[in-house]
């Protein structure tokens, strides 16, 4: 699951969302890392940014996943970033070992620069984020979820993402509804080595973004037991 907390205002909703969705991994954006619970809905806080006013974090299910490695990264800055400094670090990428599936997987929480930046800059941020994901493992399946701030002209974005070997998966409904003219798919997923069974837009809460729930399966059986499912 992925959720932009709108400057941490929706933090109180995380536990109920995690329990209701039965998510295995929860990625959040625009959080206050000093005010995050160590656990929500059966998920444990695995990592969070520390230098951001609008931070990132990843929660994961301890009875399923072990953390092998993780990285926190800054990306190319927009003018908005340089003036207002909302987010120095825009990516957390985490290399997990899935004990249930006996497989490795990388999960990343991502937050692109806002709409004041150009689509070209956001594409560069996404490309760099994918490179950081691949630095953790060039072979493990990976999924990156978050607020891409890219609601329009997604045909070009999809083409660029597919050229890098990843796939773009939009949700079944728009995820941003605060301003009518800005309605669109802001929050979605990119992946490689995973079959995305669906991306569901969950009901609106306090945030101006709606959370998304990604259902994903490993493309090939990770063991003799067969293909295992993973939810982010």
PDB file of C-alpha atoms in Angstrom:
ATOM      1  CA  UNK A   1       0.000   0.000   0.000  1.00  0.00           C
ATOM      2  CA  UNK A   2       1.112   3.576  -0.665  1.00  0.00           C
ATOM      3  CA  UNK A   3      -0.243   6.750   0.919  1.00  0.00           C
ATOM      4  CA  UNK A   4       0.732  10.421   0.735  1.00  0.00           C
ATOM      5  CA  UNK A   5      -0.131  11.726   4.215  1.00  0.00           C
ATOM      6  CA  UNK A   6      -0.486  15.397   3.199  1.00  0.00           C
ATOM      7  CA  UNK A   7       2.139  16.857   5.502  1.00  0.00           C
ATOM      8  CA  UNK A   8       1.558  14.088   8.067  1.00  0.00           C
ATOM      9  CA  UNK A   9      -2.093  15.018   8.686  1.00  0.00           C
ATOM     10  CA  UNK A  10      -3.331  11.512   7.762  1.00  0.00           C
ATOM     11  CA  UNK A  11      -0.822   9.689   9.966  1.00  0.00           C
ATOM     12  CA  UNK A  12      -3.574   8.597  12.366  1.00  0.00           C
ATOM     13  CA  UNK A  13      -5.238   6.609   9.556  1.00  0.00           C
ATOM     14  CA  UNK A  14      -2.309   4.259   8.894  1.00  0.00           C
ATOM     15  CA  UNK A  15      -3.136   1.570  11.457  1.00  0.00           C
ATOM     16  CA  UNK A  16      -6.742   1.142  10.307  1.00  0.00           C
ATOM     17  CA  UNK A  17      -5.701   1.145   6.630  1.00  0.00           C
ATOM     18  CA  UNK A  18      -3.012  -1.475   7.205  1.00  0.00           C
ATOM     19  CA  UNK A  19      -5.412  -3.710   9.112  1.00  0.00           C
ATOM     20  CA  UNK A  20      -8.261  -3.356   6.610  1.00  0.00           C
ATOM     21  CA  UNK A  21      -6.064  -3.944   3.552  1.00  0.00           C
ATOM     22  CA  UNK A  22      -3.923  -6.692   5.141  1.00  0.00           C
ATOM     23  CA  UNK A  23      -0.980  -5.138   3.317  1.00  0.00           C
ATOM     24  CA  UNK A  24       2.423  -6.768   3.657  1.00  0.00           C
ATOM     25  CA  UNK A  25       4.320  -3.531   2.965  1.00  0.00           C
ATOM     26  CA  UNK A  26       3.222   0.080   3.476  1.00  0.00           C
ATOM     27  CA  UNK A  27       5.021   3.003   1.825  1.00  0.00           C
ATOM     28  CA  UNK A  28       4.227   6.558   2.938  1.00  0.00           C
ATOM     29  CA  UNK A  29       5.125  10.014   1.683  1.00  0.00           C
ATOM     30  CA  UNK A  30       4.930  13.464   3.314  1.00  0.00           C
ATOM     31  CA  UNK A  31       5.397  12.048   6.808  1.00  0.00           C
ATOM     32  CA  UNK A  32       7.044  13.524   9.885  1.00  0.00           C
ATOM     33  CA  UNK A  33       9.699  10.927  10.723  1.00  0.00           C
ATOM     34  CA  UNK A  34       9.862  12.165  14.331  1.00  0.00           C
ATOM     35  CA  UNK A  35       6.184  11.293  14.855  1.00  0.00           C
ATOM     36  CA  UNK A  36       5.866   7.879  13.196  1.00  0.00           C
ATOM     37  CA  UNK A  37       4.629   4.918  15.216  1.00  0.00           C
ATOM     38  CA  UNK A  38       7.082   2.018  15.411  1.00  0.00           C
ATOM     39  CA  UNK A  39       4.274  -0.309  14.336  1.00  0.00           C
ATOM     40  CA  UNK A  40       0.870   0.085  12.624  1.00  0.00           C
ATOM     41  CA  UNK A  41      -1.687  -2.636  11.935  1.00  0.00           C
ATOM     42  CA  UNK A  42       0.799  -5.479  12.360  1.00  0.00           C
ATOM     43  CA  UNK A  43       3.505  -3.742  10.299  1.00  0.00           C
ATOM     44  CA  UNK A  44       6.832  -2.534  11.703  1.00  0.00           C
ATOM     45  CA  UNK A  45       8.642   0.645  10.719  1.00  0.00           C
ATOM     46  CA  UNK A  46      11.661  -0.531   8.693  1.00  0.00           C
ATOM     47  CA  UNK A  47      13.182   2.803   7.597  1.00  0.00           C
ATOM     48  CA  UNK A  48      12.398   6.489   7.242  1.00  0.00           C
ATOM     49  CA  UNK A  49      14.106   9.625   5.995  1.00  0.00           C
ATOM     50  CA  UNK A  50      15.552  11.945   8.604  1.00  0.00           C
ATOM     51  CA  UNK A  51      16.508  15.123   6.712  1.00  0.00           C
ATOM     52  CA  UNK A  52      13.135  15.939   5.150  1.00  0.00           C
ATOM     53  CA  UNK A  53      10.355  18.268   6.173  1.00  0.00           C
ATOM     54  CA  UNK A  54       8.135  16.009   4.059  1.00  0.00           C
ATOM     55  CA  UNK A  55       9.585  12.563   4.664  1.00  0.00           C
ATOM     56  CA  UNK A  56       9.286   9.008   3.392  1.00  0.00           C
ATOM     57  CA  UNK A  57       8.942   5.733   5.260  1.00  0.00           C
ATOM     58  CA  UNK A  58       8.445   2.014   4.718  1.00  0.00           C
ATOM     59  CA  UNK A  59       6.619  -0.366   7.048  1.00  0.00           C
ATOM     60  CA  UNK A  60       6.817  -4.148   6.510  1.00  0.00           C
ATOM     61  CA  UNK A  61       5.416  -7.351   7.967  1.00  0.00           C
ATOM     62  CA  UNK A  62       8.057  -8.835  10.285  1.00  0.00           C
ATOM     63  CA  UNK A  63       6.714 -12.375  10.088  1.00  0.00           C
ATOM     64  CA  UNK A  64       7.282 -12.389   6.319  1.00  0.00           C
ATOM     65  CA  UNK A  65      10.155 -10.062   5.380  1.00  0.00           C
ATOM     66  CA  UNK A  66      13.775  -9.593   6.486  1.00  0.00           C
ATOM     67  CA  UNK A  67      15.641  -6.438   5.490  1.00  0.00           C
ATOM     68  CA  UNK A  68      18.769  -7.265   3.489  1.00  0.00           C
ATOM     69  CA  UNK A  69      19.762  -3.700   2.677  1.00  0.00           C
ATOM     70  CA  UNK A  70      18.249  -0.284   1.992  1.00  0.00           C
ATOM     71  CA  UNK A  71      19.191   3.099   0.622  1.00  0.00           C
ATOM     72  CA  UNK A  72      17.847   6.629   1.074  1.00  0.00           C
ATOM     73  CA  UNK A  73      18.522   8.943  -1.853  1.00  0.00           C
ATOM     74  CA  UNK A  74      18.185  12.539  -2.953  1.00  0.00           C
ATOM     75  CA  UNK A  75      17.260  13.201  -6.587  1.00  0.00           C
ATOM     76  CA  UNK A  76      17.641  16.108  -8.976  1.00  0.00           C
ATOM     77  CA  UNK A  77      16.053  19.213  -7.446  1.00  0.00           C
ATOM     78  CA  UNK A  78      13.409  21.465  -8.943  1.00  0.00           C
ATOM     79  CA  UNK A  79      13.240  25.217  -8.298  1.00  0.00           C
ATOM     80  CA  UNK A  80      10.455  24.495  -5.788  1.00  0.00           C
ATOM     81  CA  UNK A  81      12.813  22.163  -3.916  1.00  0.00           C
ATOM     82  CA  UNK A  82      15.585  24.746  -3.829  1.00  0.00           C
ATOM     83  CA  UNK A  83      13.341  27.573  -2.576  1.00  0.00           C
ATOM     84  CA  UNK A  84      11.065  25.779  -0.094  1.00  0.00           C
ATOM     85  CA  UNK A  85      13.202  22.698   0.758  1.00  0.00           C
ATOM     86  CA  UNK A  86      10.242  20.336   1.278  1.00  0.00           C
ATOM     87  CA  UNK A  87      12.163  17.158   0.539  1.00  0.00           C
ATOM     88  CA  UNK A  88      15.904  16.622   0.325  1.00  0.00           C
ATOM     89  CA  UNK A  89      15.504  12.838   0.041  1.00  0.00           C
ATOM     90  CA  UNK A  90      12.870  11.552  -2.399  1.00  0.00           C
ATOM     91  CA  UNK A  91      13.454   7.789  -2.408  1.00  0.00           C
ATOM     92  CA  UNK A  92      13.746   4.897   0.018  1.00  0.00           C
ATOM     93  CA  UNK A  93      14.598   1.601  -1.694  1.00  0.00           C
ATOM     94  CA  UNK A  94      14.628  -1.553   0.441  1.00  0.00           C
ATOM     95  CA  UNK A  95      15.984  -5.005  -0.439  1.00  0.00           C
ATOM     96  CA  UNK A  96      13.813  -7.595   1.325  1.00  0.00           C
ATOM     97  CA  UNK A  97      13.967 -11.344   1.696  1.00  0.00           C
ATOM     98  CA  UNK A  98      10.492 -12.864   1.505  1.00  0.00           C
ATOM     99  CA  UNK A  99      10.575 -15.923   3.770  1.00  0.00           C
ATOM    100  CA  UNK A 100       7.120 -17.076   2.698  1.00  0.00           C
ATOM    101  CA  UNK A 101       8.052 -17.158  -1.000  1.00  0.00           C
ATOM    102  CA  UNK A 102      11.772 -17.845  -0.443  1.00  0.00           C
ATOM    103  CA  UNK A 103      12.540 -14.941  -2.756  1.00  0.00           C
ATOM    104  CA  UNK A 104      14.178 -11.542  -2.803  1.00  0.00           C
ATOM    105  CA  UNK A 105      12.208  -8.424  -3.681  1.00  0.00           C
ATOM    106  CA  UNK A 106      12.900  -4.693  -3.677  1.00  0.00           C
ATOM    107  CA  UNK A 107      10.234  -2.247  -2.496  1.00  0.00           C
ATOM    108  CA  UNK A 108      10.655   1.504  -2.828  1.00  0.00           C
ATOM    109  CA  UNK A 109       8.748   4.564  -1.615  1.00  0.00           C
ATOM    110  CA  UNK A 110       9.062   7.512  -4.031  1.00  0.00           C
ATOM    111  CA  UNK A 111       7.956  11.148  -4.076  1.00  0.00           C
ATOM    112  CA  UNK A 112       8.558  13.217  -7.217  1.00  0.00           C
ATOM    113  CA  UNK A 113       8.806  17.002  -7.309  1.00  0.00           C
ATOM    114  CA  UNK A 114       5.453  18.840  -7.397  1.00  0.00           C
ATOM    115  CA  UNK A 115       3.600  20.149 -10.448  1.00  0.00           C
ATOM    116  CA  UNK A 116       5.615  23.382 -10.411  1.00  0.00           C
ATOM    117  CA  UNK A 117       8.468  21.291 -11.853  1.00  0.00           C
ATOM    118  CA  UNK A 118       8.537  20.035 -15.438  1.00  0.00           C
ATOM    119  CA  UNK A 119       7.549  16.554 -16.561  1.00  0.00           C
ATOM    120  CA  UNK A 120      11.046  16.273 -17.995  1.00  0.00           C
ATOM    121  CA  UNK A 121      12.585  16.725 -14.543  1.00  0.00           C
ATOM    122  CA  UNK A 122      10.191  14.208 -13.005  1.00  0.00           C
ATOM    123  CA  UNK A 123      11.103  11.670 -15.706  1.00  0.00           C
ATOM    124  CA  UNK A 124      14.766  12.182 -14.798  1.00  0.00           C
ATOM    125  CA  UNK A 125      13.913  11.644 -11.125  1.00  0.00           C
ATOM    126  CA  UNK A 126      12.042   8.422 -11.948  1.00  0.00           C
ATOM    127  CA  UNK A 127      14.911   7.183 -14.100  1.00  0.00           C
ATOM    128  CA  UNK A 128      17.432   7.920 -11.347  1.00  0.00           C
ATOM    129  CA  UNK A 129      15.194   6.247  -8.766  1.00  0.00           C
ATOM    130  CA  UNK A 130      15.009   3.109 -10.908  1.00  0.00           C
ATOM    131  CA  UNK A 131      18.816   3.126 -11.149  1.00  0.00           C
ATOM    132  CA  UNK A 132      19.091   3.283  -7.342  1.00  0.00           C
ATOM    133  CA  UNK A 133      16.593   0.420  -7.071  1.00  0.00           C
ATOM    134  CA  UNK A 134      18.716  -1.637  -9.465  1.00  0.00           C
ATOM    135  CA  UNK A 135      21.864  -0.787  -7.477  1.00  0.00           C
ATOM    136  CA  UNK A 136      20.419  -2.862  -4.630  1.00  0.00           C
ATOM    137  CA  UNK A 137      19.997  -5.835  -6.964  1.00  0.00           C
ATOM    138  CA  UNK A 138      20.150  -6.160 -10.731  1.00  0.00           C
ATOM    139  CA  UNK A 139      18.108  -9.384 -10.662  1.00  0.00           C
ATOM    140  CA  UNK A 140      15.540  -9.242  -7.851  1.00  0.00           C
ATOM    141  CA  UNK A 141      11.981  -8.239  -8.803  1.00  0.00           C
ATOM    142  CA  UNK A 142      11.170  -4.697  -7.745  1.00  0.00           C
ATOM    143  CA  UNK A 143       8.239  -2.378  -7.205  1.00  0.00           C
ATOM    144  CA  UNK A 144       8.310   1.381  -6.639  1.00  0.00           C
ATOM    145  CA  UNK A 145       5.169   3.107  -5.383  1.00  0.00           C
ATOM    146  CA  UNK A 146       4.379   6.628  -4.318  1.00  0.00           C
ATOM    147  CA  UNK A 147       3.390  10.105  -5.422  1.00  0.00           C
ATOM    148  CA  UNK A 148       4.752  10.589  -8.954  1.00  0.00           C
ATOM    149  CA  UNK A 149       3.054  13.991  -9.464  1.00  0.00           C
ATOM    150  CA  UNK A 150       2.560  13.036 -13.110  1.00  0.00           C
ATOM    151  CA  UNK A 151      -1.195  13.050 -13.872  1.00  0.00           C
ATOM    152  CA  UNK A 152      -1.016  14.086 -17.543  1.00  0.00           C
ATOM    153  CA  UNK A 153       0.870  13.101 -20.718  1.00  0.00           C
ATOM    154  CA  UNK A 154       1.528   9.642 -19.317  1.00  0.00           C
ATOM    155  CA  UNK A 155       1.968   8.041 -22.754  1.00  0.00           C
ATOM    156  CA  UNK A 156       5.472   9.487 -22.979  1.00  0.00           C
ATOM    157  CA  UNK A 157       6.157   8.543 -19.378  1.00  0.00           C
ATOM    158  CA  UNK A 158       5.062   4.953 -20.002  1.00  0.00           C
ATOM    159  CA  UNK A 159       7.301   4.722 -23.047  1.00  0.00           C
ATOM    160  CA  UNK A 160      10.329   6.001 -21.132  1.00  0.00           C
ATOM    161  CA  UNK A 161       9.669   3.641 -18.223  1.00  0.00           C
ATOM    162  CA  UNK A 162       9.261   0.631 -20.507  1.00  0.00           C
ATOM    163  CA  UNK A 163      12.505   1.500 -22.297  1.00  0.00           C
ATOM    164  CA  UNK A 164      14.259   1.105 -18.935  1.00  0.00           C
ATOM    165  CA  UNK A 165      12.737  -2.361 -18.418  1.00  0.00           C
ATOM    166  CA  UNK A 166      10.074  -1.346 -15.900  1.00  0.00           C
ATOM    167  CA  UNK A 167       6.283  -1.366 -16.299  1.00  0.00           C
ATOM    168  CA  UNK A 168       3.846   1.394 -15.321  1.00  0.00           C
ATOM    169  CA  UNK A 169       0.635   0.446 -13.483  1.00  0.00           C
ATOM    170  CA  UNK A 170      -2.109   3.015 -12.850  1.00  0.00           C
ATOM    171  CA  UNK A 171      -4.891   2.555 -10.330  1.00  0.00           C
ATOM    172  CA  UNK A 172      -8.540   1.948 -11.158  1.00  0.00           C
ATOM    173  CA  UNK A 173      -9.610   5.480 -10.125  1.00  0.00           C
ATOM    174  CA  UNK A 174      -7.982   8.930  -9.802  1.00  0.00           C
ATOM    175  CA  UNK A 175      -5.967   9.389  -6.623  1.00  0.00           C
ATOM    176  CA  UNK A 176      -5.991  13.174  -6.197  1.00  0.00           C
ATOM    177  CA  UNK A 177      -9.275  15.007  -5.784  1.00  0.00           C
ATOM    178  CA  UNK A 178      -8.561  18.209  -3.880  1.00  0.00           C
ATOM    179  CA  UNK A 179      -8.760  20.506  -6.900  1.00  0.00           C
ATOM    180  CA  UNK A 180     -11.071  19.611  -9.764  1.00  0.00           C
ATOM    181  CA  UNK A 181      -8.650  20.739 -12.462  1.00  0.00           C
ATOM    182  CA  UNK A 182      -5.874  18.640 -10.899  1.00  0.00           C
ATOM    183  CA  UNK A 183      -7.883  15.417 -10.660  1.00  0.00           C
ATOM    184  CA  UNK A 184      -5.891  12.480 -11.974  1.00  0.00           C
ATOM    185  CA  UNK A 185      -3.605   9.556 -11.268  1.00  0.00           C
ATOM    186  CA  UNK A 186      -0.839  11.050  -9.139  1.00  0.00           C
ATOM    187  CA  UNK A 187      -0.073   7.884  -7.151  1.00  0.00           C
ATOM    188  CA  UNK A 188       0.823   4.673  -8.961  1.00  0.00           C
ATOM    189  CA  UNK A 189       3.431   1.924  -9.308  1.00  0.00           C
ATOM    190  CA  UNK A 190       6.362   0.960 -11.499  1.00  0.00           C
ATOM    191  CA  UNK A 191       7.719  -2.570 -11.401  1.00  0.00           C
ATOM    192  CA  UNK A 192      10.014  -5.147 -12.955  1.00  0.00           C
ATOM    193  CA  UNK A 193       9.892  -8.922 -12.550  1.00  0.00           C
ATOM    194  CA  UNK A 194       6.417  -8.823 -10.980  1.00  0.00           C
ATOM    195  CA  UNK A 195       2.935  -9.446 -12.333  1.00  0.00           C
ATOM    196  CA  UNK A 196       0.686  -6.604 -11.159  1.00  0.00           C
ATOM    197  CA  UNK A 197      -2.731  -8.164 -10.586  1.00  0.00           C
ATOM    198  CA  UNK A 198      -4.355  -4.815  -9.859  1.00  0.00           C
ATOM    199  CA  UNK A 199      -3.964  -1.355  -8.346  1.00  0.00           C
ATOM    200  CA  UNK A 200      -6.956  -0.297  -6.273  1.00  0.00           C
ATOM    201  CA  UNK A 201      -7.666   3.279  -5.252  1.00  0.00           C
ATOM    202  CA  UNK A 202      -8.937   3.169  -1.676  1.00  0.00           C
ATOM    203  CA  UNK A 203     -11.569   5.517  -0.176  1.00  0.00           C
ATOM    204  CA  UNK A 204     -10.537   9.089   0.572  1.00  0.00           C
ATOM    205  CA  UNK A 205      -9.437  10.020   4.069  1.00  0.00           C
ATOM    206  CA  UNK A 206      -7.960  13.164   5.584  1.00  0.00           C
ATOM    207  CA  UNK A 207      -5.250  13.513   2.934  1.00  0.00           C
ATOM    208  CA  UNK A 208      -5.741  15.196  -0.433  1.00  0.00           C
ATOM    209  CA  UNK A 209      -4.387  11.950  -1.930  1.00  0.00           C
ATOM    210  CA  UNK A 210      -6.228   8.639  -1.811  1.00  0.00           C
ATOM    211  CA  UNK A 211      -4.199   5.579  -0.794  1.00  0.00           C
ATOM    212  CA  UNK A 212      -3.553   2.830  -3.336  1.00  0.00           C
ATOM    213  CA  UNK A 213      -3.314  -0.921  -2.788  1.00  0.00           C
ATOM    214  CA  UNK A 214      -1.130  -2.882  -5.218  1.00  0.00           C
ATOM    215  CA  UNK A 215      -1.625  -6.625  -5.606  1.00  0.00           C
ATOM    216  CA  UNK A 216       1.429  -8.253  -7.140  1.00  0.00           C
ATOM    217  CA  UNK A 217       2.693 -11.763  -7.811  1.00  0.00           C
ATOM    218  CA  UNK A 218       6.167 -13.000  -8.593  1.00  0.00           C
ATOM    219  CA  UNK A 219       6.345 -13.760 -12.303  1.00  0.00           C
ATOM    220  CA  UNK A 220       7.967 -17.168 -11.776  1.00  0.00           C
ATOM    221  CA  UNK A 221       7.707 -19.644  -8.873  1.00  0.00           C
ATOM    222  CA  UNK A 222      10.275 -18.790  -6.274  1.00  0.00           C
ATOM    223  CA  UNK A 223      10.375 -22.383  -5.020  1.00  0.00           C
ATOM    224  CA  UNK A 224       8.909 -25.778  -5.654  1.00  0.00           C
ATOM    225  CA  UNK A 225       5.851 -24.719  -3.693  1.00  0.00           C
ATOM    226  CA  UNK A 226       4.735 -22.483  -6.567  1.00  0.00           C
ATOM    227  CA  UNK A 227       4.201 -18.819  -7.139  1.00  0.00           C
ATOM    228  CA  UNK A 228       3.706 -16.757  -3.997  1.00  0.00           C
ATOM    229  CA  UNK A 229       1.890 -13.460  -3.799  1.00  0.00           C
ATOM    230  CA  UNK A 230       3.161 -10.184  -2.424  1.00  0.00           C
ATOM    231  CA  UNK A 231       1.208  -7.048  -1.574  1.00  0.00           C
ATOM    232  CA  UNK A 232       2.696  -3.576  -1.405  1.00  0.00           C
TER     233      UNK A 232
END
